[in-house]
XYZ file of C-alpha atoms in Angstrom:
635
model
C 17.291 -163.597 -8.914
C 20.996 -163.270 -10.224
C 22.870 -161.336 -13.103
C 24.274 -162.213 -16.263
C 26.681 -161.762 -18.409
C 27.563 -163.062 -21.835
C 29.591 -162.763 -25.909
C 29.460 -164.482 -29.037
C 32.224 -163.297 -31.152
C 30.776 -164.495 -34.833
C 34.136 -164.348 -36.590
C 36.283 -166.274 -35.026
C 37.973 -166.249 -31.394
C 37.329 -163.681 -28.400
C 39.904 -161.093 -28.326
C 42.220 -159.777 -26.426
C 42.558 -160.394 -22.184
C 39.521 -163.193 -21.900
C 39.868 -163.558 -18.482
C 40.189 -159.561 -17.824
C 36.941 -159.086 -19.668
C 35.278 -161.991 -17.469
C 36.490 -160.249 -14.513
C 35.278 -156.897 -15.679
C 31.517 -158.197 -16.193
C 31.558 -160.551 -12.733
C 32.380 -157.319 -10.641
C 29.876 -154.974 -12.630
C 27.194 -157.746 -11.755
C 28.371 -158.624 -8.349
C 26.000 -156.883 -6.574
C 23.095 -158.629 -8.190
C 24.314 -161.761 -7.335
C 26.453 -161.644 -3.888
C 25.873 -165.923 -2.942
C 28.295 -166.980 -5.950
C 29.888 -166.547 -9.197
C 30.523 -168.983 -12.413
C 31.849 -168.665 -15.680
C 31.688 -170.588 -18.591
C 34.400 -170.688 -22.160
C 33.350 -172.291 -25.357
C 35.767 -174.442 -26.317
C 36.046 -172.921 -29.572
C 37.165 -169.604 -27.192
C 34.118 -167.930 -29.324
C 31.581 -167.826 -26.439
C 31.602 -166.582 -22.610
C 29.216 -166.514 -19.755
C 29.016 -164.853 -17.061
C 26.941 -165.073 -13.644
C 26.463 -163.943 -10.335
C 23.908 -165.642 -8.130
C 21.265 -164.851 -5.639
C 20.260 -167.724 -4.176
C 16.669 -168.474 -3.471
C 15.236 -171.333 -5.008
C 17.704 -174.821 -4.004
C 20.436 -172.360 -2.680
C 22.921 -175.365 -2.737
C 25.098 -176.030 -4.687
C 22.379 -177.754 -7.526
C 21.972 -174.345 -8.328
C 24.779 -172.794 -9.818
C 25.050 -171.395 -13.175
C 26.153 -171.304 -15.710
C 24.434 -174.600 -15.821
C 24.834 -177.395 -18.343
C 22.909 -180.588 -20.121
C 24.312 -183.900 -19.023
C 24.899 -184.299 -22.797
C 26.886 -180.655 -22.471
C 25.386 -179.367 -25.622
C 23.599 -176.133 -24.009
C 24.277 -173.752 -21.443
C 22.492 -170.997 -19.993
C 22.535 -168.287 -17.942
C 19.295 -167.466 -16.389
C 18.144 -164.387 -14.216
C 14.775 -164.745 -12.072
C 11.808 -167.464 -11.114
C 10.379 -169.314 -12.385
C 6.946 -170.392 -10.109
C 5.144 -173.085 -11.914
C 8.083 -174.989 -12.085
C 7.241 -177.818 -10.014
C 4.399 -178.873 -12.801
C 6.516 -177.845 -15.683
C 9.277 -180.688 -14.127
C 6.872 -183.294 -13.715
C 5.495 -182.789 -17.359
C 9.024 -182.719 -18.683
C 9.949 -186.236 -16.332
C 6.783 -187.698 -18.156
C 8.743 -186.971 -21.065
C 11.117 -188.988 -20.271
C 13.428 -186.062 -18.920
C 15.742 -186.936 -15.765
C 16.972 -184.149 -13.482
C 19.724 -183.555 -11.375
C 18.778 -180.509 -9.142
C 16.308 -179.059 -7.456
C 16.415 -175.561 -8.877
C 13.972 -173.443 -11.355
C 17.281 -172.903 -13.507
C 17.504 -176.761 -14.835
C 13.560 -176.527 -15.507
C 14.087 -173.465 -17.754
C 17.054 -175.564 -19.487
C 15.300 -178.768 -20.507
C 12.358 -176.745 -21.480
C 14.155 -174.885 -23.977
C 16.640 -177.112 -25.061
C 13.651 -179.566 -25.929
C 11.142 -177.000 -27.497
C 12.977 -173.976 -27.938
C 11.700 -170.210 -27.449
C 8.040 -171.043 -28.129
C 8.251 -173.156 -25.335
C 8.044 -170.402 -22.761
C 4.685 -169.282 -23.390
C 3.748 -172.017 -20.660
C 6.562 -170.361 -18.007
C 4.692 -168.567 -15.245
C 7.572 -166.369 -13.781
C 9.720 -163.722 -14.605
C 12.923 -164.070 -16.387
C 15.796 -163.149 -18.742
C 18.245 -166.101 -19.770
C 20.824 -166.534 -22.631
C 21.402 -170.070 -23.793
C 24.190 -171.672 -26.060
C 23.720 -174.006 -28.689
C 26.735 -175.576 -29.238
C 25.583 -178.131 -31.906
C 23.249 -175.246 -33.826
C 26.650 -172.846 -32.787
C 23.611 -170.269 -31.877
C 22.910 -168.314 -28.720
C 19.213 -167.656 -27.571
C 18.017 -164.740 -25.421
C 14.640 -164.071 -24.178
C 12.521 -161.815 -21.756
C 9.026 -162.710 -19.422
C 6.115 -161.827 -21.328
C 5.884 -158.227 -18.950
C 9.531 -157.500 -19.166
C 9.897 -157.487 -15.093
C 13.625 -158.744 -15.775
C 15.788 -156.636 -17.631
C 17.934 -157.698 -21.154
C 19.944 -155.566 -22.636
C 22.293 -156.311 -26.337
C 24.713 -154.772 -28.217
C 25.055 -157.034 -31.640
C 26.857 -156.128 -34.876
C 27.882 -158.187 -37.731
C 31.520 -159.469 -35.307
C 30.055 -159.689 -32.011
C 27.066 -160.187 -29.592
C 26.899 -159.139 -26.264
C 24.381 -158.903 -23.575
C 23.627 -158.339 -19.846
C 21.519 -157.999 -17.123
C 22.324 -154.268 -16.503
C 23.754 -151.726 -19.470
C 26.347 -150.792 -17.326
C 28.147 -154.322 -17.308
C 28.432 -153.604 -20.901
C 29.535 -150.148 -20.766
C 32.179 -151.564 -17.954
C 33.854 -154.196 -20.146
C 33.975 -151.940 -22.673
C 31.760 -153.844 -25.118
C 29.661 -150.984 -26.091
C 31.110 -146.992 -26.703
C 30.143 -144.261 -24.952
C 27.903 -142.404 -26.788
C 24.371 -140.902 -25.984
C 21.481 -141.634 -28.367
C 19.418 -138.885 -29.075
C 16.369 -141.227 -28.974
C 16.772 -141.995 -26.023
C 17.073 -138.688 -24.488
C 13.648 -138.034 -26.835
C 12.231 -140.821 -25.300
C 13.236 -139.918 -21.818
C 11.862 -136.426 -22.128
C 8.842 -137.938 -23.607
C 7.923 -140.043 -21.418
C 9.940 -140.020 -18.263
C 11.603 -143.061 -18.270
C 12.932 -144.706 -21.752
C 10.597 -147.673 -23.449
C 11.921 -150.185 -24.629
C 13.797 -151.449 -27.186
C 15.199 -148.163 -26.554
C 18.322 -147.103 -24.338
C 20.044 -143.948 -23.697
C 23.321 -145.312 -25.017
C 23.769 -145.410 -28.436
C 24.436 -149.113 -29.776
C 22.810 -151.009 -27.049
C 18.944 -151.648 -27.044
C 16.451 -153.458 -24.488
C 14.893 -156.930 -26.135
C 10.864 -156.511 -26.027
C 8.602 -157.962 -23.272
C 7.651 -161.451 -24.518
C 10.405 -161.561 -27.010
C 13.438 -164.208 -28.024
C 16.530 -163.075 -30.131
C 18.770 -165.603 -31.403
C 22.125 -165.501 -33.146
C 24.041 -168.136 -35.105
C 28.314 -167.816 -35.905
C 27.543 -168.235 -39.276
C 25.814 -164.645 -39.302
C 22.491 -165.664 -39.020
C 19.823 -164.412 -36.825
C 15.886 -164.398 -35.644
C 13.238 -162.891 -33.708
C 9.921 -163.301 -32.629
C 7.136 -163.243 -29.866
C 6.485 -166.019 -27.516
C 3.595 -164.014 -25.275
C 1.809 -161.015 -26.155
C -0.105 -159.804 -22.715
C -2.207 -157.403 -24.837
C -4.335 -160.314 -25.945
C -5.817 -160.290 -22.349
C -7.114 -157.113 -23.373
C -8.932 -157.818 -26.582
C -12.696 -159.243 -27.131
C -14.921 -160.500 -24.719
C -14.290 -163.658 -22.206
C -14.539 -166.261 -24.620
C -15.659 -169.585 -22.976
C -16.637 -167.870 -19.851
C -19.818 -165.868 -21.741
C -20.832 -162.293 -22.538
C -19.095 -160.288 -20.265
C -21.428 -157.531 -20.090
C -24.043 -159.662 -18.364
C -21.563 -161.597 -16.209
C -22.527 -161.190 -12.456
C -20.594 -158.813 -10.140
C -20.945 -161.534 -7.133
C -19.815 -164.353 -9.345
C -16.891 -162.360 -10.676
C -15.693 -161.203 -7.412
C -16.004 -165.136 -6.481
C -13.857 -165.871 -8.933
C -11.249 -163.602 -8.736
C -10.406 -164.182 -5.164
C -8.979 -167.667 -5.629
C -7.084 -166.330 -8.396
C -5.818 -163.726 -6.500
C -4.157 -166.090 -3.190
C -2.938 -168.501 -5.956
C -0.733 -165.890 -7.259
C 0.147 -164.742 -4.453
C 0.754 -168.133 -3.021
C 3.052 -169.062 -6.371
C 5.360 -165.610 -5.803
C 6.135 -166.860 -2.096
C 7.784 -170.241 -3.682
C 11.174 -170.234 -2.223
C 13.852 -171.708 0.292
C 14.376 -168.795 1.724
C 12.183 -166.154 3.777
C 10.079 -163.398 2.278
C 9.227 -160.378 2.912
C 6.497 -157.445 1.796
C 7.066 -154.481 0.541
C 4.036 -152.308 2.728
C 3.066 -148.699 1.741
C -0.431 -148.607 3.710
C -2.540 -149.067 0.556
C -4.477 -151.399 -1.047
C -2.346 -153.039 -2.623
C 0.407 -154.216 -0.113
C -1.941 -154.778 2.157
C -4.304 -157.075 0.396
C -0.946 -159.336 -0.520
C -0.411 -159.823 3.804
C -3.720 -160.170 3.720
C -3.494 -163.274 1.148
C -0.336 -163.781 2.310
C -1.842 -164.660 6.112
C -4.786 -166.248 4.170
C -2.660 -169.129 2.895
C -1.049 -169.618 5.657
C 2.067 -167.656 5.674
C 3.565 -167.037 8.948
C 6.235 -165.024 10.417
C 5.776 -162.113 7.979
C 7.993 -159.261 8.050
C 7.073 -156.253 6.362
C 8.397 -153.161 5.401
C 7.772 -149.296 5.264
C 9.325 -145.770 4.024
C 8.387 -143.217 6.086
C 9.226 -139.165 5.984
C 8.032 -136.227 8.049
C 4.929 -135.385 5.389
C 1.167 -135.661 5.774
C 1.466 -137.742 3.121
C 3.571 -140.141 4.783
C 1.667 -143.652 4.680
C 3.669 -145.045 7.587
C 0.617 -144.891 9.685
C -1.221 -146.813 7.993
C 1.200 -149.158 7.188
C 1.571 -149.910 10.873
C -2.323 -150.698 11.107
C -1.887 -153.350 8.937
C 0.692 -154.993 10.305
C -0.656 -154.791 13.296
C -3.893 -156.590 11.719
C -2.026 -159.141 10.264
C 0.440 -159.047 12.737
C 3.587 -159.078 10.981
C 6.798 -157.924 12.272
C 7.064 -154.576 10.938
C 10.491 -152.448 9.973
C 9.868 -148.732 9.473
C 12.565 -146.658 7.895
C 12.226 -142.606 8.130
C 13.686 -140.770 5.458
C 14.851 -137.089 5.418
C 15.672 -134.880 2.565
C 19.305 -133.834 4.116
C 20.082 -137.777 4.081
C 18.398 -137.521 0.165
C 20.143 -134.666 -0.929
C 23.624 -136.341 0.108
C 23.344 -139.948 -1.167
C 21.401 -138.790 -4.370
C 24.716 -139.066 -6.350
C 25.136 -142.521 -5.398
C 21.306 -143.258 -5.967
C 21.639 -142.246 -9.873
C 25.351 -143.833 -10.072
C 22.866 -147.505 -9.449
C 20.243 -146.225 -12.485
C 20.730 -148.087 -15.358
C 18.319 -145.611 -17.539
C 17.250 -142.027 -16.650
C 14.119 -142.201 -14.730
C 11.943 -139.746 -12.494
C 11.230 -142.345 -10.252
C 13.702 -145.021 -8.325
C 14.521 -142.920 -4.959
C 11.648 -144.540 -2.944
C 12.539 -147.981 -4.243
C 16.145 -147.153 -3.490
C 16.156 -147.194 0.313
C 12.980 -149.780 0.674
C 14.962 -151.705 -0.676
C 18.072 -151.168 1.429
C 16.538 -151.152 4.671
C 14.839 -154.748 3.629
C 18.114 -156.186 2.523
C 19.691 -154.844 5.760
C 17.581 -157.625 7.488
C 19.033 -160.155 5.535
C 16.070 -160.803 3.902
C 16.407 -162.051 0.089
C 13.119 -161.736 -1.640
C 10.189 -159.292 -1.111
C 6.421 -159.336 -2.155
C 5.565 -155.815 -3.978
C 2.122 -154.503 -5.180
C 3.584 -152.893 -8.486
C 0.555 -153.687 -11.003
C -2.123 -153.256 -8.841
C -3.648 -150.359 -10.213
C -3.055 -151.326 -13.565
C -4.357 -154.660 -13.154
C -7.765 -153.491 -10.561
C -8.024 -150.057 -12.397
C -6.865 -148.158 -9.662
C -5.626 -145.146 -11.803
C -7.607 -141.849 -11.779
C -6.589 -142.589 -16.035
C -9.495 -145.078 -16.064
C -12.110 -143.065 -15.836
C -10.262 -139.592 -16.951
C -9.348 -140.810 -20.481
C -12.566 -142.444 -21.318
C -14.358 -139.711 -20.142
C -12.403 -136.888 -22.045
C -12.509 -138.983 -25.273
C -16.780 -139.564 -24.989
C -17.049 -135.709 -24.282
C -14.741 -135.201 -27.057
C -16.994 -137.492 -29.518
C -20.266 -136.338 -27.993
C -18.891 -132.283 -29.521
C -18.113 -133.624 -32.810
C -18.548 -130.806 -35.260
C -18.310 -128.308 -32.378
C -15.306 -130.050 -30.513
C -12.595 -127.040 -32.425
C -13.958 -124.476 -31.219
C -14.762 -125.491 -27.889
C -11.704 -127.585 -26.920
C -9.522 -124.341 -26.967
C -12.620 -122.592 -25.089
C -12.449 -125.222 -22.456
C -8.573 -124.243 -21.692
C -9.332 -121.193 -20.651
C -10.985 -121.688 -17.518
C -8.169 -124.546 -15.955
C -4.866 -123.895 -14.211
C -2.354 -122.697 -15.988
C -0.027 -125.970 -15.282
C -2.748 -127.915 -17.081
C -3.440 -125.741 -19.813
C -0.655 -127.166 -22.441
C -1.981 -130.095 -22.138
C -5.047 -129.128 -22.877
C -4.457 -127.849 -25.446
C -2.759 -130.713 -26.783
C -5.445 -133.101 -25.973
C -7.998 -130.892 -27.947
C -5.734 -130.796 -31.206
C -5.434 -134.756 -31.141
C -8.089 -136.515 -33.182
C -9.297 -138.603 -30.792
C -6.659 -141.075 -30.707
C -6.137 -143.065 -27.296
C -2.683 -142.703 -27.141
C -2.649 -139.116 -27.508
C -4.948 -138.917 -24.657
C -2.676 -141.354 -22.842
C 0.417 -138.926 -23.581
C -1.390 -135.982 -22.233
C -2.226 -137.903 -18.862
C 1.130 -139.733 -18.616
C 3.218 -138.283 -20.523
C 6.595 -135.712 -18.815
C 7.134 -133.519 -21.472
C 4.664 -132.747 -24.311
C 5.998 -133.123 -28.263
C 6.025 -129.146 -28.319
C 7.451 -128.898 -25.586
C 10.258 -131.078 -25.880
C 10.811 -128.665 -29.388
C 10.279 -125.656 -27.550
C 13.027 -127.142 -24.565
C 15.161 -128.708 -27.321
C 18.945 -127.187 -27.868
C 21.739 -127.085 -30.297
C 22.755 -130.590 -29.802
C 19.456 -131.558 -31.550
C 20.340 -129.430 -34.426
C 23.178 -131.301 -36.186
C 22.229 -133.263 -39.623
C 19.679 -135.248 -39.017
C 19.973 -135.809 -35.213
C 16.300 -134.706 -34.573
C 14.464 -136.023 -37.429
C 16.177 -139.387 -36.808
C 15.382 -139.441 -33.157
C 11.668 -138.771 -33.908
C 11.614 -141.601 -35.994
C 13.037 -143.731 -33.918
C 10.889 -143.002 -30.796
C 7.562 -142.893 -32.483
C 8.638 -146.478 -33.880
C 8.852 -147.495 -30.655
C 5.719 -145.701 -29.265
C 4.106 -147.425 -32.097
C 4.990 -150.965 -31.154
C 4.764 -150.850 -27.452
C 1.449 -148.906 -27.183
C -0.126 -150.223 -30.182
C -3.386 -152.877 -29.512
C -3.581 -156.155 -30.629
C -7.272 -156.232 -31.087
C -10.340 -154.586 -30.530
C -10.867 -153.380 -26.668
C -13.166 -151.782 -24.254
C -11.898 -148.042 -23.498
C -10.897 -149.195 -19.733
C -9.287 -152.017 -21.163
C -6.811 -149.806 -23.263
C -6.217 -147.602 -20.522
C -4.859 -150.791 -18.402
C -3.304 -152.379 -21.351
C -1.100 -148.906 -21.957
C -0.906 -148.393 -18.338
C 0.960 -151.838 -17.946
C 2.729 -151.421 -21.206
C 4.687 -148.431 -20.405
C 3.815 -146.834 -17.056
C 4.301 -150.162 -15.588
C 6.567 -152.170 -17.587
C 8.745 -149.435 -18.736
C 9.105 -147.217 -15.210
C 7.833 -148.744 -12.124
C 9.231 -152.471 -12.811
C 12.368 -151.885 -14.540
C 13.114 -149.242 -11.518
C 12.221 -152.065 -8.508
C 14.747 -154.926 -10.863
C 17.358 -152.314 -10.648
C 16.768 -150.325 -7.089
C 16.232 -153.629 -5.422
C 19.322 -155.373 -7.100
C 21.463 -152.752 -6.287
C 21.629 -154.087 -2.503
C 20.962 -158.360 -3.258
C 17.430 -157.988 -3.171
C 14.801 -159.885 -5.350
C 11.215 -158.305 -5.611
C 8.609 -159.943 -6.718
C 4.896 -158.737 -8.248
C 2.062 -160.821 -7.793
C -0.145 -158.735 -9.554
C 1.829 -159.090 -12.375
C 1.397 -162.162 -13.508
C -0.472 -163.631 -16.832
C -2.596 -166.143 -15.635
C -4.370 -163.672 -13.045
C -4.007 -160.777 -15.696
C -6.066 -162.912 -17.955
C -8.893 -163.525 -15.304
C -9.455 -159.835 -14.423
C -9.480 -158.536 -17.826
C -11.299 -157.426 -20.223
C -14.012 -158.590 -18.105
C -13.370 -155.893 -14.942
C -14.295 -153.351 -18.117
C -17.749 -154.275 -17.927
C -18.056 -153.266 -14.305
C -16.175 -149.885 -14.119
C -17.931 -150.061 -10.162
C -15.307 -152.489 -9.221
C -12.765 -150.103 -10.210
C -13.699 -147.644 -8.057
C -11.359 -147.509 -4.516
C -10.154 -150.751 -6.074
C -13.228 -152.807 -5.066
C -12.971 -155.716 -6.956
C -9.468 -156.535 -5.202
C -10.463 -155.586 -1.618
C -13.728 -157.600 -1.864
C -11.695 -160.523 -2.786
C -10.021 -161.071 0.344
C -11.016 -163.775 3.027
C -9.248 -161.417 5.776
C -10.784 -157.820 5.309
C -8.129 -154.938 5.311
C -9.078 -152.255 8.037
C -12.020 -149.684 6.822
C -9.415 -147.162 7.393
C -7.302 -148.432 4.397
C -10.211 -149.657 2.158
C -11.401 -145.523 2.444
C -8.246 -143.761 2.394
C -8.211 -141.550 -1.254
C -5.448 -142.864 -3.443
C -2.629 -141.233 -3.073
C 0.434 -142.737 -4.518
C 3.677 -144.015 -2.893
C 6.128 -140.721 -3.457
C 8.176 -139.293 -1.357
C 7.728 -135.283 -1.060
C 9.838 -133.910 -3.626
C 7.862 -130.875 -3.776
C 8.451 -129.928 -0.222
C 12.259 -131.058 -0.282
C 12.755 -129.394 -3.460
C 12.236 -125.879 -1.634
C 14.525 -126.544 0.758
C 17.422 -129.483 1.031
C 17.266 -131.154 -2.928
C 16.855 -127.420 -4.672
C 20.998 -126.811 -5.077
C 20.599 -130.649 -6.636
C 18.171 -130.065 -8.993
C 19.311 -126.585 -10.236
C 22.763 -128.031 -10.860
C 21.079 -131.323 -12.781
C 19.010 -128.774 -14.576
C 21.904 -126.791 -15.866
C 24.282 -129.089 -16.302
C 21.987 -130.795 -18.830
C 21.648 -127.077 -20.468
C 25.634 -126.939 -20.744
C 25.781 -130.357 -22.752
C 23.489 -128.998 -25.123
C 20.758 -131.123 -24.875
C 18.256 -128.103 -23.462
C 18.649 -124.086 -24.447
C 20.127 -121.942 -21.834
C 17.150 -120.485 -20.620
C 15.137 -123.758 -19.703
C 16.598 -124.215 -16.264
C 15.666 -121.011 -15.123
C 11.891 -120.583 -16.890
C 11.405 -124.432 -15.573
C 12.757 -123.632 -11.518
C 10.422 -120.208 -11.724
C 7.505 -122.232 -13.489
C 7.613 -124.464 -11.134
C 7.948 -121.918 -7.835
C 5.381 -119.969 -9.250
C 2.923 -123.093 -9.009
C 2.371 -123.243 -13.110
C 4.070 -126.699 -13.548
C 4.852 -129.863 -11.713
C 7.227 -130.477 -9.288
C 8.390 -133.664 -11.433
C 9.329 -130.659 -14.390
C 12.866 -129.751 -12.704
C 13.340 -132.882 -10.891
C 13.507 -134.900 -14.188
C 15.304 -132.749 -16.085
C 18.138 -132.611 -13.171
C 18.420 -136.043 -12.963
C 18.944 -136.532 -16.527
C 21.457 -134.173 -16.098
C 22.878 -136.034 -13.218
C 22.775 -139.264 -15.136
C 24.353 -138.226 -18.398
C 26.935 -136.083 -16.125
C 27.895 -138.943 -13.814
C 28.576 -141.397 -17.067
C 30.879 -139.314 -18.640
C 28.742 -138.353 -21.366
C 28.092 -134.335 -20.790
């Protein structure tokens, strides 16, 4: 796990203070990457690279990047890890390839700079990299196939740039300052901005299973080297109808799969830890963990003064398992006062991150490097109550057919009032999916965002543009490849965007904010494309996760296994009364005073909210848009 940096000035040499702009992008990264630094200069002074290194896999000196061919024609910089890439060395020495480290990094390398982008479909891992061509005088930058690491460019017709974080760019000064408007659409759209989106205008996020490359003589390319919603599509192929396919035989089958994920994410020289929350989840990966014979485990819990505190159970399995456990208690005094430097570490607005924030801190604290998480369990086991809501809501809505108009807007009438917009939104859709999907998902509503909107969507063709530009996006990220089973679009838009634009992109940058790596072994392809769509024939298995719990050799306590799902979220909606509520009426009207919401919105949302008639995540998100924008100069 590392950072990167990188340019490719297309016409002609890099300007002005080289070395000051190296500088610049080493100490915006440095805290990804706190076990060394290396740069690289084209000789032609038309390309830099810049890295900072977390060492994990060969932590010698074999390791550092950027690394180099023997025959010096490419270079790369590469951020994450690659698992399978023991096997993908001893195919490439049967190829006659000879190596000269032990690391992950010079795998990646002679896989691409024999085969190129297309070449990565067969990496099991997650990853960004940028690699120079210096005989093609092209530079080549990709993403893992579920976008766990981070890639941001900023390209124009004169230069290409690109990093591991937006804010090395914005700290070099290779991109402006300005806001985009689709982003902030996005953001109040959806909570969190999808990709290729950003919230700063001129800089966008390359695509989950996606390569970009750029030549100096003004040429360029795209394409797609892994689509994950194929696993979605169809039937099982090979493996027979899937409707008839056994329950015991599936479960059989899936448990294997399960430890040998889990057993690839715990490659590494160094120790690793687990995230534990006293769920499912987290517990079934120290369950598999002790299964394969992992010893010495130390895991790791936040903890607050709440009923819904999981700490307690979180204890119970480590004291199953017996790990060596590290419980960190969080109050909303010590929230309220380190919440500015929380946001300062966001690289995109989100209305997550806190929790992952100090996890994360209290792990690295330990001087532990790398940490097992169970991000993309319910989206891979269908843990979500959105797997049997939306399919559900969209039969009932079928079954009405002719009759569905008049009693949708009946239906409204009888639910709480903090559900009733979108209700009402739901019954206007036609059915579609992703409509459904908004309404369950989804922070703001479209109407609402025009109702919220204020006079900084109002010049030219600010809003009309910015609607185009987000449902574009929608479009592509949420779109299916193929014909699927309703559960099976639920977990293919639950991993798309919930998932893949929130939850992971939050742990990369929470977790790399202190030298941490995380890693998700239940977000990985080949395990991905094992459960589904198969687990959509057996919606039972879904239910209290039981497909994943009945998979494990070493049972988790009955206790856990029961326990309702609750989420891992700290209690806003208590702090917000008391310690956080100066914090988020100040985000809330700060955001008003930039223009970006009316006037009035910061005090209907805070007395929506008190009055019980809207979610607690209402204010909080707005404020810490407001925070964000505030704290980057922008409002």
């Amino acid at each position: 796990m590392c950072g990167f940096a990188g340019v490719l000035q297309r016409d002609g040499r890099l300007t002005g203070d080289v070395p000051a702009l190296a500088a610049s992008l080493d100490r915006a990264l440095a805290h990804r990457g706190p076990d060394g630094a290396g740069q690289w200069h084209g000789p032609d002074a038309n390309v830099l690279l810049v890295h900072r290194r977390l060492a994990i896999i060969d932590p010698g000196p074999g390791g550092t990047q950027p690394m180099t061919t023997p025959d010096h024609r490419f270079h790369i910089v590469f951020n994450g890890e690659i698992y399978n890439y023991r096997a993908l060395r001893a195919g490439l020495e049967s190829q006659g390839e000879r190596f000269l480290t032990a690391s992950d990094t010079e795998v990646l390398l002679r896989l691409v700079s024999r085969g190129g982008p297309l070449r990565l479909s067969a990496v099991r891992g997650m990853f960004a990299f940028a690699c120079w061509d210096s005989a093609e005088r092209s530079v080549l930058v990709a993403r893992d196939r579920f976008g766990i690491k981070p890639l941001y460019v900023a390209a124009d017709a004169r230069r290409v740039a690109f990093a591991s974080e937006l804010g090395a760019l914005r700290a070099a000064k290779l991109i402006g300052g300005e806001t985009s408007p689709a982003g902030i659409l996005a953001f109040l759209r959806w909570g969190s901005v999808p990709p290729p989106l950003t919230w700063q205008r001129g800089a966008d996020m390359v695509e989950p299973g996606c390569w970009r490359r750029w030549w100096l003589d003004g040429r360029e390319d795209r394409g797609v080297f892994a689509d994950v919603r194929t696993a979605y599509t169809g039937g099982i192929g090979a493996r027979g109808d899937s409707s008839s396919d056994n329950v015991d035989t599936f479960r059989a089958e899936i448990a294997p799969a399960v430890r040998e994920s889990v057993r690839a994410h715990l490659v590494a020289d160094v120790p690793v830890g687990v995230f534990l929350s006293g769920g499912i989840d987290s517990g079934a990966l120290v369950s598999s963990a002790t299964s394969i014979g992992a010893s010495n485990l130390q895991t790791f819990t936040v903890g607050f003064d709440d009923e819904s505190s999981e700490s307690g159970r979180a204890r119970m399995v480590a004291r199953r398992f017996g790990t060596t456990h590290h419980d960190l208690h969080l109050d909303p005094s010590t929230i309220a006062r380190e919440l500015p430097d929380v946001i300062a570490h966001l690289d995109q607005p989100t209305i997550d991150a806190v929790n992952s924030y100090y996890v994360s801190r209290v792990v690295a604290s330990t001087g532990i490097k790398a940490v097992l998480s169970g991000a993309g369990g319910d989206e891979l086991f269908g843990g979500y109550p959105s797997f049997t809501r939306l399919p559900r809501a969209l039969a009932v809505k079928r079954l009405a057919g002719p009759l569905w108009p008049a009693m949708g807007p009946l239906a409204g009438v009888f639910m709480p009032e903090r559900l009733r917009a979108r209700w009402r939104h739901f019954a206007s859709t036609n059915g579609d999916l992703v409509e459904a999907y908004r309404v369950q998902r989804g922070f703001l509503l479209p109407d609402e965002v025009a109702e919220f909107a204020g006079p900084a969507w109002r010049s030219g063709s600010v809003w009309r543009d910015a609607i185009e530009q987000v449902q574009t996006a929608e479009r592509a990220l949420l779109g299916a490849a193929g014909p699927e089973r309703p559960a099976s679009a639920v977990a293919r838009l639950e991993s798309r965007l919930y998932l893949g634009s929130q939850l992971l992109r939050d742990l990369d940058v929470m977790s790399m904010a202190h030298g941490l790596e995380v890693r998700v072994p239940f977000v990985d392809h080949e395990l991905v494309e094992r459960v589904w769509p198969r687990l959509a024939f057996h919606p039972g298995l879904m239910r209290g996760k039981q497909l994943l719990a009945g998979t494990l050799e070493r049972p988790l306590p009955d206790a856990i296994v029961r326990h309702p799902k609750q989420g891992f979220t700290l209690p806003f909606a208590r702090w917000m009364a008391g310690d956080l509520g100066p914090f988020v009426q100040d985000g809330m009207r700060r955001l008003s005073a930039a223009g970006w919401i009316t006037n009035d919105v910061p005090g209907r949302v805070w007395a929506s909210w008190r009055a019980g008639a809207s979610h607690w995540s209402r204010p909080w998100g707005l404020a810490v848009l407001g925070h964000f924008l505030t704290q980057r100069g922008t409002l």
